Coordinates of C-alpha atoms and ligand atoms in Angstrom, one line a residue:
X1 CA 5.8 -20.0 -18.5
X2 CA 4.3 -16.7 -17.4
X3 CA 6.8 -13.9 -16.9
X4 CA 6.3 -11.3 -14.2
X5 CA 7.6 -7.8 -13.7
X6 CA 7.7 -5.8 -10.5
X7 CA 8.1 -2.0 -10.3
X8 CA 8.8 -0.3 -6.9
X9 CA 10.8 -2.1 -4.3
X10 CA 10.1 -0.1 -1.1
X11 CA 9.0 -1.7 2.2
X12 CA 6.1 -3.5 0.6
X13 CA 7.3 -4.1 -3.0
X14 CA 10.6 -5.6 -1.9
X15 CA 8.9 -8.2 0.3
X16 CA 6.2 -9.0 -2.3
X17 CA 8.6 -9.4 -5.2
X18 CA 10.8 -11.6 -3.0
X19 CA 7.9 -14.0 -2.5
X20 CA 7.4 -14.3 -6.2
X21 CA 11.1 -15.0 -6.8
X22 CA 11.2 -17.5 -3.9
X23 CA 8.2 -19.3 -5.4
X24 CA 10.4 -19.9 -8.5
X25 CA 8.6 -17.4 -10.8
X26 CA 10.5 -15.6 -13.6
X27 CA 10.6 -12.0 -12.2
X28 CA 12.2 -8.9 -13.6
X29 CA 12.4 -5.9 -11.2
X30 CA 12.9 -2.2 -11.5
X31 CA 13.2 0.5 -8.8
X32 CA 13.7 4.3 -9.2
X33 CA 16.7 4.0 -6.9
X34 CA 18.4 1.0 -8.6
X35 CA 20.4 -0.1 -5.5
X36 CA 17.2 -1.4 -3.9
X37 CA 17.2 -4.1 -6.6
X38 CA 20.2 -5.9 -5.1
X39 CA 18.5 -8.2 -2.6
X40 CA 16.1 -9.3 -5.3
X41 CA 18.9 -9.9 -7.8
X42 CA 20.6 -12.0 -5.2
X43 CA 17.5 -14.2 -4.9
X44 CA 17.5 -14.7 -8.7
X45 CA 15.4 -11.9 -10.2
X46 CA 16.5 -10.1 -13.4
X47 CA 16.9 -6.3 -13.5
X48 CA 14.9 -4.1 -15.9
X49 CA 16.2 -0.7 -17.1
X50 CA 13.0 1.2 -16.9
X51 CA 9.2 0.5 -16.4
X52 CA 8.9 0.4 -20.2
X53 CA 11.6 -2.2 -20.4
X54 CA 10.0 -4.4 -17.7
X55 CA 6.5 -4.2 -19.1
X56 CA 7.6 -4.9 -22.6
X57 CA 9.4 -8.0 -21.4
X58 CA 6.8 -9.5 -19.1
X59 CA 3.3 -11.0 -19.4
X60 CA 2.1 -9.4 -16.2
X61 CA 3.8 -6.4 -14.4
X62 CA 3.0 -5.5 -10.8
X63 CA 3.7 -2.0 -9.4
X64 CA 3.9 -0.9 -5.7
X65 CA 4.9 2.8 -5.4
X66 CA 4.2 5.6 -2.9
X67 CA 1.2 7.6 -4.0
X68 CA -0.8 8.9 -7.0
X69 CA 2.1 11.1 -8.2
X70 CA 4.4 8.1 -8.3
X71 CA 1.8 5.8 -9.9
X72 CA 1.2 8.4 -12.6
X73 CA 4.9 9.1 -13.1
X74 CA 5.9 5.4 -13.7
X75 CA 2.9 5.0 -16.0
X76 CA 2.8 8.2 -18.1
X77 CA 6.5 9.4 -17.6
X78 CA 9.4 8.9 -20.0
X79 CA 10.2 5.2 -20.5
X80 CA 7.0 4.5 -18.5
X81 CA 4.6 1.6 -18.5
X82 CA 2.6 3.1 -21.5
X83 CA 5.6 3.0 -23.7
X84 CA 5.9 -0.8 -23.2
X85 CA 2.4 -2.1 -22.8
X86 CA 0.4 -3.7 -25.6
X87 CA -0.5 -7.1 -27.1
X88 CA -2.9 -7.7 -24.2
X89 CA -0.1 -7.7 -21.6
X90 CA -1.2 -7.1 -18.0
X91 CA -0.5 -4.2 -15.7
X92 CA -1.5 -4.6 -12.0
X93 CA -1.0 -1.5 -9.9
X94 CA -1.0 -2.4 -6.2
X95 CA -0.1 1.1 -4.9
X96 CA -2.7 2.8 -2.7
X97 CA -4.1 5.6 -4.8
X98 CA -7.5 7.4 -5.4
X99 CA -10.1 6.0 -7.7
X100 CA -9.6 8.8 -10.3
X101 CA -5.9 8.0 -10.6
X102 CA -6.7 4.3 -11.1
X103 CA -9.3 5.0 -13.8
X104 CA -6.9 7.3 -15.7
X105 CA -4.2 4.7 -15.7
X106 CA -6.8 2.0 -16.8
X107 CA -8.0 4.2 -19.7
X108 CA -4.4 4.9 -20.9
X109 CA -3.4 1.2 -20.6
X110 CA -6.6 0.0 -22.4
X111 CA -6.1 2.6 -25.2
X112 CA -2.8 0.9 -25.9
X113 CA -4.3 -2.6 -26.0
X114 CA -3.0 -3.5 -22.5
X115 CA -5.1 -5.0 -19.7
X116 CA -5.3 -3.3 -16.3
X117 CA -6.2 -4.3 -12.8
X118 CA -5.9 -2.2 -9.6
X119 CA -4.9 -4.3 -6.6
X120 CA -4.2 -2.3 -3.5
X121 CA -3.4 -4.4 -0.4
X122 CA -4.4 -4.5 3.2
X123 CA -1.6 -5.6 5.6
X124 CA 1.8 -4.2 6.4
X125 CA 5.5 -5.2 6.2
X126 CA 5.2 -8.5 8.1
X127 CA 2.2 -9.8 6.1
X128 CA 4.0 -8.7 3.0
X129 CA 7.0 -10.8 4.1
X130 CA 4.9 -13.7 5.1
X131 CA 2.7 -13.6 2.0
X132 CA -0.4 -13.0 4.0
X133 CA -1.7 -9.8 2.5
X134 CA -5.3 -9.1 1.6
X135 CA -5.4 -8.2 -2.0
X136 CA -8.3 -6.0 -3.2
X137 CA -8.7 -6.0 -7.0
X138 CA -10.9 -4.4 -9.6
X139 CA -10.7 -4.1 -13.4
X140 CA -9.9 -6.7 -16.1
X141 CA -11.3 -10.0 -14.9
X142 CA -9.2 -12.1 -17.3
X143 CA -6.1 -10.5 -15.8
X144 CA -7.5 -11.1 -12.2
X145 CA -7.7 -14.8 -13.1
X146 CA -4.3 -14.9 -14.8
X147 CA -2.6 -13.1 -11.9
X148 CA -4.2 -15.4 -9.3
X149 CA -1.1 -17.7 -9.0
X150 CA 1.0 -14.7 -8.1
X151 CA -1.6 -13.3 -5.7
X152 CA -1.5 -16.6 -3.9
X153 CA 2.2 -16.2 -3.2
X154 CA 1.7 -12.6 -2.0
X155 CA -1.5 -12.8 -0.1
X156 CA -3.8 -15.0 2.0
X157 CA -6.9 -13.7 0.3
X158 CA -7.6 -11.9 -3.0
X159 CA -11.0 -10.7 -4.1
X160 CA -12.5 -9.1 -7.1
X161 CA -14.6 -5.9 -6.6
X162 CA -15.8 -5.0 -10.1
X163 CA -15.1 -1.8 -11.9
X164 CA -11.7 0.0 -11.6
X165 CA -12.0 2.5 -8.7
X166 CA -13.8 0.2 -6.3
X167 CA -10.7 -1.5 -5.0
X168 CA -9.1 2.0 -4.4
X169 CA -12.3 3.0 -2.5
X170 CA -12.3 -0.2 -0.4
X171 CA -8.7 0.4 0.5
X172 CA -9.3 4.0 1.5
X173 CA -12.2 3.1 3.6
X174 CA -10.2 0.5 5.5
X175 CA -7.2 2.9 6.1
X176 CA -9.4 5.8 7.0
X177 CA -10.8 3.6 9.8
X178 CA -7.3 2.4 10.8
X179 CA -6.0 6.0 11.0
X180 CA -8.9 7.0 13.2
X181 CA -8.4 4.0 15.4
X182 CA -4.7 4.8 15.8
X183 CA -5.4 8.5 16.7
X184 CA -8.0 7.6 19.3
X185 CA -5.7 4.9 20.7
X186 CA -2.8 7.3 21.0
X187 CA -5.0 10.0 22.7
X188 CA -6.2 7.3 25.1
X189 CA -2.7 6.2 25.9
X190 CA -1.5 9.8 26.4
X191 CA -4.5 10.7 28.6
X192 CA -4.2 7.6 30.7
X193 CA -0.4 7.8 31.3
X194 CA -0.7 11.5 32.1
X195 CA -3.4 10.6 34.6
X196 CA -1.0 8.2 36.4
X197 CA -2.2 4.9 34.9
X198 CA 0.3 2.3 34.0
X199 CA 0.6 1.9 30.2
X200 CA 0.9 -1.9 30.2
X201 CA -2.2 -2.1 32.3
X202 CA -4.1 0.1 29.9
X203 CA -3.1 -2.3 27.1
X204 CA -4.1 -5.3 29.2
X205 CA -7.6 -3.8 29.9
X206 CA -8.1 -2.9 26.2
X207 CA -6.9 -6.4 25.1
X208 CA -9.5 -8.1 27.4
X209 CA -12.5 -6.2 26.2
X210 CA -14.7 -5.5 23.2
X211 CA -12.2 -3.0 21.6
X212 CA -9.3 -5.5 21.6
X213 CA -7.4 -5.4 18.3
X214 CA -4.2 -6.9 16.9
X215 CA -3.2 -3.4 16.0
X216 CA -3.5 -2.0 19.5
X217 CA -1.5 -5.1 20.8
X218 CA 1.3 -4.7 18.3
X219 CA 1.6 -0.9 18.2
X220 CA 0.9 -0.6 22.0
X221 CA 4.3 -2.1 22.7
X222 CA 5.9 0.4 20.4
X223 CA 4.2 3.3 22.1
X224 CA 5.4 2.1 25.5
X225 CA 9.0 1.8 24.3
X226 CA 8.9 5.1 22.4
X227 CA 10.4 3.5 19.4
X228 CA 8.6 3.4 16.0
X229 CA 10.5 1.3 13.5
X230 CA 8.7 1.7 10.2
X231 CA 6.3 -0.8 8.9
X232 CA 3.8 1.6 7.4
X233 CA 5.3 5.1 6.9
X234 CA 3.3 7.8 8.6
X235 CA 3.4 10.0 5.4
X236 CA 1.6 7.2 3.6
X237 CA -1.2 7.1 6.2
X238 CA -1.6 10.9 5.9
X239 CA -1.8 10.4 2.1
X240 CA -4.6 7.8 2.6
X241 CA -6.5 10.1 5.0
X242 CA -6.2 13.0 2.5
X243 CA -7.5 10.8 -0.3
X244 CA -10.4 9.5 1.9
X245 CA -11.4 13.0 2.9
X246 CA -11.3 14.0 -0.8
X247 CA -13.5 11.0 -1.7
X248 CA -15.9 12.2 1.1
X249 CA -16.1 15.5 -0.6
X250 CA -16.7 14.0 -4.0
X251 CA -19.5 11.8 -2.6
X252 CA -21.0 14.5 -0.3
X253 CA -20.3 12.2 2.7
X254 CA -19.5 14.2 5.8
X255 CA -16.3 12.8 7.4
X256 CA -15.9 14.8 10.7
X257 CA -13.6 12.3 12.4
X258 CA -11.4 11.5 9.3
X259 CA -10.9 15.2 8.6
X260 CA -9.7 15.8 12.2
X261 CA -7.5 12.8 12.1
X262 CA -6.0 13.9 8.8
X263 CA -5.0 17.2 10.6
X264 CA -3.3 15.2 13.4
X265 CA -1.3 13.2 10.9
X266 CA -0.4 16.4 8.9
X267 CA 0.9 17.9 12.1
X268 CA 2.9 14.7 12.8
X269 CA 4.5 14.9 9.3
X270 CA 5.4 18.6 9.9
X271 CA 6.9 17.7 13.2
X272 CA 9.4 15.4 11.5
X273 CA 7.7 11.9 11.8
X274 CA 6.8 11.4 8.1
X275 CA 9.2 8.5 7.6
X276 CA 8.6 6.9 11.0
X277 CA 5.9 4.3 11.5
X278 CA 2.4 5.7 11.5
X279 CA 2.2 4.8 15.2
X280 CA 4.7 7.7 15.8
X281 CA 1.6 10.0 15.6
X282 CA 1.7 9.3 19.3
X283 CA 4.7 11.7 19.5
X284 CA 2.7 14.5 18.0
X285 CA -0.3 13.7 20.3
X286 CA 1.2 13.3 23.7
Ligands
LIG1 P1 8.0 3.0 0.6 O1 8.8 2.1 1.4 O2 8.0 4.5 0.9 O3 8.3 2.8 -1.0 C1 7.9 3.6 -2.0 C2 8.3 3.1 -3.3 O4 7.8 4.0 -4.3 C3 9.8 3.1 -3.5 O5 10.1 2.0 -4.4 C4 10.1 4.4 -4.2 O6 11.3 4.4 -5.0 C5 8.9 4.5 -5.1 N1 8.6 5.8 -5.6 C6 8.2 6.9 -4.9 N2 8.1 8.0 -5.8 C7 8.4 7.5 -7.0 C8 8.4 8.1 -8.3 N3 8.1 9.4 -8.4 N4 8.8 7.4 -9.4 C9 9.1 6.1 -9.2 N5 9.1 5.4 -8.0 C10 8.7 6.1 -6.9 O7 6.4 2.6 0.6 P2 5.7 1.2 1.0 O8 5.4 1.2 2.4 O9 6.4 0.1 0.3 O10 4.3 1.5 0.3 C11 4.0 1.4 -1.1 C12 2.5 1.6 -1.3 O11 1.8 0.6 -0.6 C13 2.0 3.0 -0.9 O12 0.9 3.4 -1.7 C14 1.4 2.6 0.5 O13 0.3 3.5 0.9 C15 0.9 1.2 0.3 N6 0.8 0.3 1.4 C16 1.8 0.3 2.3 C17 1.7 -0.5 3.4 C18 2.7 -0.6 4.5 O14 2.4 -1.1 5.6 N7 4.0 -0.1 4.3 C19 0.6 -1.4 3.6 C20 -0.4 -1.3 2.6 C21 -0.3 -0.5 1.5 P3 12.7 4.8 -4.3 O15 13.2 3.6 -3.7 O16 13.5 5.3 -5.5 O17 12.4 6.0 -3.4

């Protein structure tokens, strides 16, 4: 029976790992703050002592951590993934990072005779809980096929995009668009309500027309209530915008909107909304 590891039990990792355990898979978990392992252990997971410990004990190890710094730290750091990989074991990093970070991890894992797949996801806390994420993968195709049974428990769709870096790029493109949509939506809501329009009626009109979107529907209710329980931390959206703008520089693609939206999200982080949901950018806009 295939054994699975899971590193990083934040909002997303906790829900994704739980779906693997609930499916009856043999799962060993690790988190930098060990207390977050408790709900998974209660479901039947084992606890690993370090990323190295988990990777060495499992056929395939998934990771879901904050950003490029965290992804590098759990891989290259002391007792990291590299110290335990080998014998063709698989490492699947599902964190949202830039293509350069994904490639450097792939090279290091391959140099130690491990197999690497990048697999960032589209979808937030609820899809992670429901097992309906969209999983974007690139890298070792044999690992993609071997990990399919686990992907089926975590997502409603998984696809293979070729060379490492392409899944990171796909993910950044999607989130760059999403960040822009959210900023434009919040500006519209702020302008409309300041102009005396009823917020619920703005949402009703948007929902009936060509710009209707599940995101506007779901987040619109939060904007009206002024409460922003975190599904997707605002600081992570700012990280994704920063990485997208940086990719634009590398590829000489002008990104006027994304650059401006990145500044709005930076301002929202500085104003104390970093850990709130990314829809809290409304507070910095209005
Ligand atoms: P989160 O709740 O902030 O969790 C972050 C995780 O990373 C925690 O387990 C944290 O450990 C760990 N971590 C951070 N820095 C670390 C380090 N230096 N060394 C080891 N572990 C470290 O974030 P999340 O929402 O689950 O997001 C995780 C990733 O998925 C991010 O790349 C995000 O952009 C992406 N993503 C998120 C969503 C979403 O809607 N939330 C959707 C799609 C993709 P501690 O518990 O010790 O802090």
